[in-house]
Short mmCIF file of C-alpha atoms in Angstrom, two decimals:
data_model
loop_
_atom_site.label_atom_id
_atom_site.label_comp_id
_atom_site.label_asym_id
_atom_site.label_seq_id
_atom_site.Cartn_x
_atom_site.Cartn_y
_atom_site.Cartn_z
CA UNK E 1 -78.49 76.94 -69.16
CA UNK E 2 -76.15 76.95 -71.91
CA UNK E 3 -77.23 76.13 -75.67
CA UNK E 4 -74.81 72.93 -75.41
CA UNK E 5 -76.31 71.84 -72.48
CA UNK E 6 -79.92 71.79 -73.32
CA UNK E 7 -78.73 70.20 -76.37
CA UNK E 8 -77.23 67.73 -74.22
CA UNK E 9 -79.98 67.41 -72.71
CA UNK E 10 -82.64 66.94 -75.63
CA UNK E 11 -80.27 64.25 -77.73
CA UNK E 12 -76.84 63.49 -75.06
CA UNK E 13 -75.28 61.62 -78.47
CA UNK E 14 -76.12 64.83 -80.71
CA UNK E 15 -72.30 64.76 -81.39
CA UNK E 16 -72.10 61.57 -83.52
CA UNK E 17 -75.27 62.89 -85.41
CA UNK E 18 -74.36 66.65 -86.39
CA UNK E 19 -71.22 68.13 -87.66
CA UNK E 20 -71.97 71.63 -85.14
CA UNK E 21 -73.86 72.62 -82.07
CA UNK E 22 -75.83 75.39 -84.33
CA UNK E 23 -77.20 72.12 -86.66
CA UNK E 24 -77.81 70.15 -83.79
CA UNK E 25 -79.82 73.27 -82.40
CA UNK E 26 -82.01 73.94 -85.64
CA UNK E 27 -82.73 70.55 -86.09
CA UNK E 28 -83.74 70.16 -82.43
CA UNK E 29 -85.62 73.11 -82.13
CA UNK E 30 -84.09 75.17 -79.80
CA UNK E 31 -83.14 77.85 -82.10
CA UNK E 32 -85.24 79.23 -85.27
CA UNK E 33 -84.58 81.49 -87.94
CA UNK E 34 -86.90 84.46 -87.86
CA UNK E 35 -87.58 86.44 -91.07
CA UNK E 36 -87.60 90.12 -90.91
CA UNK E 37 -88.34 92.62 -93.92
CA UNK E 38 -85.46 93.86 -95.47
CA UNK E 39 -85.93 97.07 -94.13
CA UNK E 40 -85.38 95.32 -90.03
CA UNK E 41 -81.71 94.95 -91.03
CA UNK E 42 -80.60 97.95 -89.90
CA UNK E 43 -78.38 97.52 -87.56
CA UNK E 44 -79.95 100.30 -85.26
CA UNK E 45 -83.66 99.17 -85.82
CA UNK E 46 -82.91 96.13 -85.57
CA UNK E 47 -81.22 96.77 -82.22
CA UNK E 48 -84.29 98.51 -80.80
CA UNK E 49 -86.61 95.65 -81.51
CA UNK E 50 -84.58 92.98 -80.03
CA UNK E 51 -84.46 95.61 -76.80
CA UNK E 52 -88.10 96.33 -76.80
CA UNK E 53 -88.64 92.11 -77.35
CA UNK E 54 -86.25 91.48 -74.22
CA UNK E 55 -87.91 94.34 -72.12
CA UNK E 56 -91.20 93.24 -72.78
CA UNK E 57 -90.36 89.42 -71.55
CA UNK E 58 -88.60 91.02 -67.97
CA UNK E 59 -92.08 92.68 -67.88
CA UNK E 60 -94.07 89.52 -68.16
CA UNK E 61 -91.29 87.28 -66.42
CA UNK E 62 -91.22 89.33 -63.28
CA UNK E 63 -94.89 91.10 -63.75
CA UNK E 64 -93.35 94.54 -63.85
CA UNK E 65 -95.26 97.80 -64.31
CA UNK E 66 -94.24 99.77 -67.07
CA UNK E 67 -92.98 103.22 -65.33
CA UNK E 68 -95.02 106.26 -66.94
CA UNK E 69 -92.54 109.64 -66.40
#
């Protein structure tokens, strides 16, 4: 499911109310901001964490074993 359509979904008028989808989707709570130390800017570490978060939900969304080599 898209971002506009669960918007649609949540408010189907969100259109006359908000000047973007992204406002729409704060104010709705579908997205959030999440603050980071400075230091979780990098580019590269930042990278890795959003990897590790999006392994770590396969793992628990498909109960997967983590593989030991």
């Amino acid at each position: 499911m898209s971002l506009r359509d669960t918007v649609d979904a949540i408010l189907p008028e969100w259109e006359r109310w908000y000047p973007s989808l992204f406002d729409a989707a704060l104010d709705l709570g579908v997205i959030r901001a999440r603050v980071c130390p400075p230091s979780a800017l990098l580019l590269s570490r930042r990278h890795a964490m959003i990897y590790g978060e999006a392994v770590q939900a396969f793992r628990e969304r498909w109960n997967a074993l983590e593989e030991n080599d």
